[in-house]
Coordinates of C-alpha atoms and ligand atoms in Angstrom, one line a residue:
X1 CA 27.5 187.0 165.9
X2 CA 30.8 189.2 166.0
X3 CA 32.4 188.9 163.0
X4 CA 36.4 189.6 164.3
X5 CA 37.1 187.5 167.3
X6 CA 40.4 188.7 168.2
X7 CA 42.2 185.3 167.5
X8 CA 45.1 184.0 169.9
X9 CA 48.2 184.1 169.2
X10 CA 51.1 181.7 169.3
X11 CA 53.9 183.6 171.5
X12 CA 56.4 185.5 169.4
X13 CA 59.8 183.7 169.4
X14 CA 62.6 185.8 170.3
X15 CA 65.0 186.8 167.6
X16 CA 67.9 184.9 167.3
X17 CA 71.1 186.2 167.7
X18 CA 73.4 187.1 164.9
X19 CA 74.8 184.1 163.1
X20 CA 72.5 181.3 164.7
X21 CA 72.0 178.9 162.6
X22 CA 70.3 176.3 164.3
X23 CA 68.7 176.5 167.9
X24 CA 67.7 173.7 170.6
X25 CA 65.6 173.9 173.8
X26 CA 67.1 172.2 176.7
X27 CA 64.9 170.0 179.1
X28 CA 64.3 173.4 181.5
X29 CA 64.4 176.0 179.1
X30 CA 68.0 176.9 178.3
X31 CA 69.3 177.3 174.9
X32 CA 72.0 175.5 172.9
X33 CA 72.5 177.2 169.5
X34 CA 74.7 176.5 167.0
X35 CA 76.3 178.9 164.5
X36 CA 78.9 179.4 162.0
X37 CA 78.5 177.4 158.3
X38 CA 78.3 173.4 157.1
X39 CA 81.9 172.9 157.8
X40 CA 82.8 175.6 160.4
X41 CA 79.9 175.4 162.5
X42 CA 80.6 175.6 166.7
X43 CA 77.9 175.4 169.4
X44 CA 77.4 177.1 173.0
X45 CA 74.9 176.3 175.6
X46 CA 73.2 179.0 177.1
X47 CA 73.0 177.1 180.7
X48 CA 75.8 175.8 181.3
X49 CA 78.7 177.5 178.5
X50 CA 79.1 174.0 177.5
X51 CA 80.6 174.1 173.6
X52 CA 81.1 170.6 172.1
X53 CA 84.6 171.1 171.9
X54 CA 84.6 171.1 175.8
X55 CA 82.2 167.7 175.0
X56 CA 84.9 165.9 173.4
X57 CA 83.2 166.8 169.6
X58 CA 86.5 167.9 168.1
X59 CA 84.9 168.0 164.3
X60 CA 83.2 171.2 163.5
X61 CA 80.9 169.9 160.8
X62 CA 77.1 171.1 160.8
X63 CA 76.4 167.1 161.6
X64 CA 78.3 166.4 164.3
X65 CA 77.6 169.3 165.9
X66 CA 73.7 169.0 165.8
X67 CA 74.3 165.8 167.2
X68 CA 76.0 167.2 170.0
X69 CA 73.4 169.9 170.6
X70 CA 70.6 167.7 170.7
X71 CA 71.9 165.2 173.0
X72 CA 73.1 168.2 175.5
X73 CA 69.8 169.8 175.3
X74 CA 68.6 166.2 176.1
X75 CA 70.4 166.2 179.4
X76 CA 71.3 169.7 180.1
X77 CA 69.5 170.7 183.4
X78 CA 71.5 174.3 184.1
X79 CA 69.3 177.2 183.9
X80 CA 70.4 180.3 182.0
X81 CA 71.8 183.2 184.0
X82 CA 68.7 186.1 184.2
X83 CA 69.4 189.0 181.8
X84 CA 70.3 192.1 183.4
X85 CA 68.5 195.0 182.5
Ligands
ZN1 ZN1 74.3 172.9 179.0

């Protein structure tokens, strides 16, 4: 019996980008993350540029824009642009 197995591991999230404070996973793969504080938070999707102000989500609370996040990444089906190295 070997005694170290090389155990498999989970794929290493990328790190988020500065001031991220919340991140969800659209439906093909695209990010919607959502940064700033409680009260001042704003959102972006990474497919489609979509921020819930352009949604109709005029309040900037940490709520209401999680609940906007979620149900974009629920329904969002543009792909983000491929980086450019
Ligand atoms: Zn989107």
């Amino acid at each position: 019996m070997q005694g170290t197995q090389p155990q498999p591991q989970p794929p290493t999230p990328a790190p988020w980008p500065e001031g991220t404070i919340a991140r969800y996973l659209t439906v093909v793969g695209a990010y919607v993350d959502i940064t700033g504080e409680a009260y001042d938070a704003d959102g972006i999707c990474h497919g489609c540029e979509t921020t819930p102000v352009q949604s109709g989500y005029i309040s900037r609370t940490i709520h209401v824009v999680r609940a906007w996040a979620q149900l974009h990444a629920e329904t969002c089906r543009a792909l983000p642009r491929p980086e450019v190295s």
